[in-house]
CSV table of C-alpha atoms and ligand atoms in Angstrom, one decimal:
chain,number,residue,atom,x,y,z
A,234,MET,CA,0.1,-0.4,0.3
A,235,PRO,CA,2.9,2.5,0.7
A,236,LYS,CA,4.8,1.3,-2.6
A,237,LEU,CA,1.6,2.5,-4.2
A,238,GLN,CA,1.1,5.7,-2.9
A,239,PHE,CA,4.5,6.7,-3.4
A,240,SER,CA,4.2,5.7,-7.4
A,241,THR,CA,1.1,7.9,-7.4
A,242,SER,CA,2.6,11.1,-6.0
A,243,ARG,CA,5.4,10.7,-8.3
A,244,VAL,CA,2.7,10.4,-11.9
A,245,TRP,CA,1.2,13.4,-10.4
A,246,ILE,CA,4.3,15.5,-10.0
A,247,THR,CA,5.9,14.7,-13.2
A,248,PRO,CA,2.7,17.0,-15.3
A,249,VAL,CA,2.8,19.5,-12.6
A,250,LEU,CA,6.5,19.8,-13.1
A,251,LEU,CA,6.4,20.0,-17.1
A,252,MET,CA,3.4,22.8,-16.4
A,253,VAL,CA,5.5,24.5,-14.5
A,254,SER,CA,8.6,24.7,-16.9
A,255,ILE,CA,6.6,25.7,-19.5
A,256,VAL,CA,4.6,28.3,-17.9
A,257,CYS,CA,8.1,29.9,-17.2
A,258,MET,CA,9.3,29.6,-20.8
A,259,ALA,CA,7.0,32.7,-22.0
A,260,GLN,CA,6.7,32.3,-26.0
A,261,ALA,CA,7.1,34.8,-29.0
A,262,PRO,CA,4.5,36.0,-30.7
A,263,THR,CA,3.4,34.6,-34.1
A,264,PRO,CA,3.6,37.4,-36.7
A,265,GLU,CA,0.5,39.2,-38.2
A,266,PRO,CA,-1.2,37.6,-41.4
A,267,VAL,CA,0.3,39.4,-44.8
A,268,THR,CA,-2.6,42.1,-45.7
A,269,ASP,CA,-0.6,44.8,-47.4
A,270,GLN,CA,3.0,45.9,-48.4
A,271,GLU,CA,4.1,46.8,-44.7
A,272,THR,CA,2.8,43.3,-43.4
A,273,GLN,CA,4.3,41.6,-46.5
A,274,LEU,CA,7.7,43.2,-45.8
A,275,GLY,CA,7.4,42.7,-41.9
A,276,GLN,CA,6.8,39.0,-42.9
A,277,ALA,CA,9.7,39.1,-44.9
A,278,VAL,CA,12.1,40.6,-42.4
A,279,TYR,CA,10.5,37.9,-40.0
A,280,ASP,CA,11.2,35.0,-42.3
A,281,GLU,CA,14.9,36.1,-42.8
A,282,LEU,CA,15.7,36.4,-39.7
A,283,ARG,CA,14.1,33.2,-38.3
A,284,ASN,CA,16.0,31.5,-41.3
A,285,LYS,CA,19.1,32.9,-39.9
A,286,GLY,CA,18.3,30.9,-36.4
A,287,GLU,CA,18.2,34.2,-34.7
A,288,ILE,CA,14.0,34.5,-33.3
A,289,ILE,CA,14.0,33.2,-29.9
A,290,GLU,CA,11.1,30.7,-30.1
A,291,SER,CA,10.2,30.7,-25.7
A,292,SER,CA,12.6,31.8,-22.7
A,293,PRO,CA,12.1,33.6,-19.6
A,294,LEU,CA,13.5,36.8,-20.9
A,295,TYR,CA,9.8,37.4,-22.7
A,296,GLU,CA,8.9,37.6,-18.7
A,297,ALA,CA,11.1,40.4,-17.9
A,298,LEU,CA,10.0,42.1,-21.3
A,299,LYS,CA,6.2,41.6,-21.4
A,300,PRO,CA,4.8,44.3,-19.1
A,301,ILE,CA,7.0,47.1,-20.4
A,302,THR,CA,6.2,45.8,-24.0
A,303,GLU,CA,2.3,45.8,-23.0
A,304,ALA,CA,2.5,49.2,-21.5
A,305,ILE,CA,4.3,50.3,-25.0
A,306,SER,CA,1.9,49.1,-27.2
A,307,ARG,CA,-1.6,50.1,-25.3
A,308,ARG,CA,-0.3,53.5,-25.7
A,309,ALA,CA,1.4,53.1,-29.4
A,310,GLN,CA,-1.4,50.8,-31.0
A,311,PRO,CA,-3.7,53.8,-31.5
A,312,ARG,CA,-1.0,55.4,-34.1
A,313,TYR,CA,-0.4,52.4,-36.2
A,314,ASN,CA,-3.0,50.1,-38.2
A,315,HIS,CA,-1.3,46.8,-37.5
A,316,PRO,CA,-0.8,45.0,-34.4
A,317,PHE,CA,3.0,45.4,-32.6
A,318,LYS,CA,4.5,42.4,-31.3
A,319,PHE,CA,8.1,42.0,-29.9
A,320,PHE,CA,10.4,39.2,-30.9
A,321,LEU,CA,13.3,38.5,-28.8
A,322,VAL,CA,16.8,37.6,-31.1
A,323,HIS,CA,19.8,36.8,-30.3
A,324,GLU,CA,22.8,38.9,-32.3
A,325,LYS,CA,26.4,40.0,-31.3
A,326,GLN,CA,25.2,43.7,-29.9
A,327,PRO,CA,22.3,44.8,-27.7
A,328,ASN,CA,20.2,46.3,-30.1
A,329,ALA,CA,16.5,46.9,-30.8
A,330,PHE,CA,15.0,47.6,-34.3
A,331,ALA,CA,11.3,47.6,-35.7
A,332,THR,CA,10.1,46.5,-39.1
A,333,PRO,CA,6.9,47.6,-41.5
A,334,GLY,CA,3.9,45.9,-40.3
A,335,GLY,CA,4.6,46.5,-36.1
A,336,ASN,CA,6.9,43.6,-35.6
A,337,VAL,CA,9.9,45.1,-32.9
A,338,TYR,CA,13.1,42.9,-32.3
A,339,VAL,CA,14.7,43.1,-29.4
A,340,VAL,CA,18.4,41.7,-29.0
A,341,ASP,CA,18.5,39.3,-25.6
A,342,SER,CA,21.8,40.9,-24.8
A,343,LEU,CA,19.8,44.8,-24.6
A,344,LEU,CA,17.9,43.6,-21.2
A,345,TYR,CA,21.4,42.9,-19.7
A,346,PHE,CA,22.9,45.9,-21.1
A,347,VAL,CA,20.4,48.8,-20.0
A,348,LYS,CA,21.1,49.8,-16.7
A,349,ASN,CA,17.2,50.2,-15.7
A,350,THR,CA,13.7,49.9,-16.9
A,351,GLU,CA,13.3,53.3,-18.3
A,352,GLN,CA,16.5,52.9,-20.5
A,353,LEU,CA,15.0,49.8,-21.7
A,354,ALA,CA,11.1,51.3,-22.4
A,355,GLY,CA,12.8,54.3,-23.8
A,356,THR,CA,14.6,52.1,-26.2
A,357,LEU,CA,11.5,50.5,-27.6
A,358,CYS,CA,9.4,53.6,-27.5
A,359,HIS,CA,11.5,54.9,-29.9
A,360,GLU,CA,11.5,51.9,-32.1
A,361,VAL,CA,8.0,51.8,-32.2
A,362,SER,CA,8.0,55.3,-33.1
A,363,HIS,CA,9.9,55.0,-36.2
A,364,THR,CA,7.0,52.0,-37.2
A,365,ILE,CA,4.5,54.6,-36.9
A,366,HIS,CA,6.7,57.2,-38.9
A,367,HIS,CA,7.1,54.9,-41.8
A,368,ASP,CA,10.4,55.0,-41.7
A,369,ALA,CA,12.0,52.0,-43.2
A,370,VAL,CA,9.4,52.1,-45.7
A,371,HIS,CA,10.4,55.9,-46.5
A,372,ARG,CA,14.3,55.3,-46.8
A,373,MET,CA,13.8,52.2,-48.9
A,374,GLN,CA,12.0,54.8,-51.0
A,375,GLU,CA,14.8,57.5,-50.9
A,376,GLN,CA,17.5,55.3,-51.7
A,377,GLN,CA,15.9,54.2,-54.8
A,378,ARG,CA,17.3,50.7,-54.7
A,379,ILE,CA,13.5,49.9,-55.7
A,380,GLU,CA,10.9,51.7,-58.0
A,381,MET,CA,9.2,53.9,-56.0
A,382,ARG,CA,5.8,53.2,-57.9
A,383,GLU,CA,6.3,49.3,-56.6
A,384,LEU,CA,6.9,50.2,-52.9
A,385,GLY,CA,3.8,52.5,-51.3
A,386,ALA,CA,1.5,51.0,-53.9
A,387,ALA,CA,-1.6,49.2,-52.6
A,388,ILE,CA,-0.9,45.9,-54.5
A,389,LEU,CA,1.3,42.9,-52.7
A,390,LEU,CA,5.2,43.0,-53.8
A,391,GLY,CA,6.1,39.8,-55.9
A,392,PRO,CA,7.7,37.5,-53.2
A,393,GLY,CA,10.9,37.4,-54.8
A,394,LEU,CA,11.4,41.3,-54.8
A,395,ALA,CA,9.8,41.3,-51.3
A,396,GLN,CA,12.7,39.1,-49.9
A,397,MET,CA,15.0,41.6,-51.6
A,398,ILE,CA,13.7,44.5,-50.2
A,399,ALA,CA,13.7,42.7,-46.6
A,400,ILE,CA,17.0,41.6,-46.6
A,401,THR,CA,18.4,45.5,-47.3
A,402,MET,CA,16.1,46.8,-44.9
A,403,LEU,CA,17.5,44.2,-42.4
A,404,GLY,CA,21.0,45.2,-42.8
A,405,ASP,CA,20.1,48.6,-42.9
A,406,LEU,CA,18.2,48.4,-39.6
A,407,GLN,CA,20.8,46.3,-38.0
A,408,SER,CA,23.9,48.4,-38.7
A,409,ASN,CA,23.0,51.9,-40.4
A,410,ALA,CA,20.8,54.9,-38.6
A,411,TYR,CA,18.6,57.0,-40.0
A,412,SER,CA,19.5,60.4,-40.4
A,413,ARG,CA,19.6,62.9,-37.2
A,414,GLU,CA,16.2,64.4,-38.0
A,415,VAL,CA,14.4,61.1,-38.6
A,416,GLU,CA,16.1,59.8,-35.4
A,417,SER,CA,14.9,63.0,-33.4
A,418,ALA,CA,11.6,62.9,-34.5
A,419,ALA,CA,11.3,59.3,-33.2
A,420,ASP,CA,12.8,60.1,-29.8
A,421,VAL,CA,10.2,63.1,-29.7
A,422,THR,CA,7.4,60.5,-30.7
A,423,GLY,CA,8.8,57.8,-28.1
A,424,SER,CA,8.9,59.8,-25.1
A,425,ASP,CA,5.5,61.1,-26.0
A,426,ILE,CA,4.3,57.5,-26.2
A,427,CYS,CA,6.6,56.7,-22.8
A,428,ALA,CA,5.4,59.5,-20.9
A,429,ALA,CA,1.6,57.9,-21.8
A,430,THR,CA,2.5,55.0,-20.4
A,431,GLY,CA,4.0,56.3,-17.0
A,432,TYR,CA,7.9,55.2,-18.0
A,433,ASN,CA,9.6,58.1,-17.4
A,434,PRO,CA,10.9,59.4,-20.7
A,435,TRP,CA,14.3,60.5,-19.7
A,436,GLY,CA,15.4,57.0,-19.4
A,437,LEU,CA,16.1,57.5,-23.4
A,438,ILE,CA,18.2,60.6,-22.4
A,439,TRP,CA,20.2,59.1,-19.5
A,440,LEU,CA,21.0,56.2,-22.0
A,441,PHE,CA,22.7,58.7,-24.4
A,442,GLN,CA,24.4,60.3,-21.6
A,443,GLU,CA,26.3,57.1,-20.0
A,444,PHE,CA,27.9,56.8,-23.5
A,445,GLN,CA,28.4,60.7,-24.4
A,446,ASP,CA,32.3,60.6,-23.4
A,447,ALA,CA,32.9,56.7,-23.7
A,448,ASP,CA,35.5,55.3,-26.7
A,449,PRO,CA,33.5,54.7,-30.0
A,450,LYS,CA,34.4,51.4,-30.3
A,451,GLN,CA,32.9,50.3,-26.9
A,452,ILE,CA,29.4,51.9,-27.7
A,453,PRO,CA,27.0,49.1,-28.7
A,454,GLU,CA,25.4,49.7,-32.2
A,455,LEU,CA,22.3,50.8,-31.0
A,456,LEU,CA,23.9,54.1,-29.7
A,457,SER,CA,26.8,54.5,-32.1
A,458,ASP,CA,24.3,54.1,-34.8
A,459,HIS,CA,22.6,57.0,-33.7
A,460,PRO,CA,24.6,59.8,-34.4
A,461,ALA,CA,24.8,63.3,-32.8
A,462,ASN,CA,23.5,62.2,-29.5
A,463,GLY,CA,24.1,65.7,-27.8
A,464,THR,CA,21.8,67.3,-30.4
A,465,ARG,CA,19.1,64.6,-29.5
A,466,ILE,CA,19.2,65.1,-25.7
A,467,GLN,CA,18.7,68.6,-26.7
A,468,THR,CA,15.5,68.1,-29.1
A,469,LEU,CA,14.2,66.0,-26.0
A,470,GLU,CA,15.0,68.5,-23.4
A,471,LYS,CA,13.4,71.4,-25.4
A,472,HIS,CA,10.3,68.7,-26.1
A,473,PHE,CA,9.8,68.5,-22.1
A,474,ARG,CA,9.9,71.8,-21.8
A,475,ASP,CA,7.9,73.0,-24.2
A,476,ASN,CA,5.3,70.8,-22.6
A,477,PRO,CA,5.5,70.9,-19.2
A,478,GLU,CA,1.8,69.5,-18.7
A,479,VAL,CA,2.9,65.8,-20.1
A,480,PHE,CA,6.9,66.3,-18.7
A,481,ALA,CA,7.0,68.2,-15.5
A,482,LYS,CA,6.2,65.4,-13.4
A,483,PHE,CA,9.1,62.8,-14.4
A,484,ASN,CA,12.6,63.1,-12.6
A,485,PRO,CA,15.6,63.9,-14.7
A,486,ASN,CA,17.5,62.4,-12.4
A,487,PRO,CA,19.0,58.9,-12.9
A,488,LYS,CA,18.8,57.8,-9.8
A,489,SER,CA,15.2,57.8,-9.3
A,490,ALA,CA,15.2,54.8,-12.1
A,491,THR,CA,13.6,51.5,-11.4
A,492,PRO,CA,15.8,48.6,-11.6
A,493,LEU,CA,15.3,46.3,-14.4
A,494,ILE,CA,14.6,42.5,-13.2
A,495,VAL,CA,16.2,40.5,-15.4
A,496,PRO,CA,16.6,36.5,-14.6
A,497,LYS,CA,20.7,35.4,-15.2
A,498,ASP,CA,21.8,33.0,-17.5
A,499,ALA,CA,17.9,32.8,-18.8
A,500,ALA,CA,17.5,29.9,-21.3
A,501,GLU,CA,16.4,30.6,-25.0
A,502,GLN,CA,15.1,28.5,-27.3
A,503,PHE,CA,15.3,29.1,-30.8
A,504,LEU,CA,12.8,28.7,-33.8
A,505,PRO,CA,13.9,26.5,-36.2
A,506,PRO,CA,14.1,27.8,-40.1
A,507,SER,CA,10.8,27.8,-41.8
A,508,GLY,CA,12.3,26.0,-44.8
A,509,HIS,CA,11.1,28.4,-47.5
B,97,ZN,ZN1,16.1,54.9,-34.3
């Protein structure tokens, strides 16, 4: 009889342990179905990242990210016509970038690189603002690597062309900054979104300030790609001064920051290549 009890409890414990481990490994969202050129380009970039094995399918890091991305999505969503979705990716440099269609990619090491919640929130608010401003699509049009009439039209691109644009776009997003004006515009819109969520919009300024005097080789792409941080700080500070009803309540002192709690050495499972 005691023997039977023991084996019964073991049978019961195993599924519970399995459930616990599944609950802790929060999952990546799935991309939005393709309905227009922006979602099509977003999907093509997603396929590219997935085929390179960079997209993290599940990790406890998603749990750390979720409260921030949910708050940002709630405030940013009315300004964009596709749902914002945040994916963790594994790359060499701490970074974040946003594609047309609403997908935002956050490099896993960024969660360890930022000093506090406000710096991470500020970075993500900045990235969703690039999407809201359609910056990636505008840059592709300006570079004239593709015909204007093809990008921006209401029709879907041929799959080969979509993939070609996506590869160029991804390379640009990973390593080339937008112009100072475009970056500053994303900073300003991002600060409005962050302020609306309640995350202190000074977080992005704190991030810039930390690297102002650093050796350029030591600065991660996220910041070295964003030129003229001094000018960008000034633009943001002016925006805060000009709109005291929104920004005066936030503390400019980084000592008021909220620590970001991230599990150490978090496990990561990658999405396997989709095979197309
Ligand atoms: Zn930017």
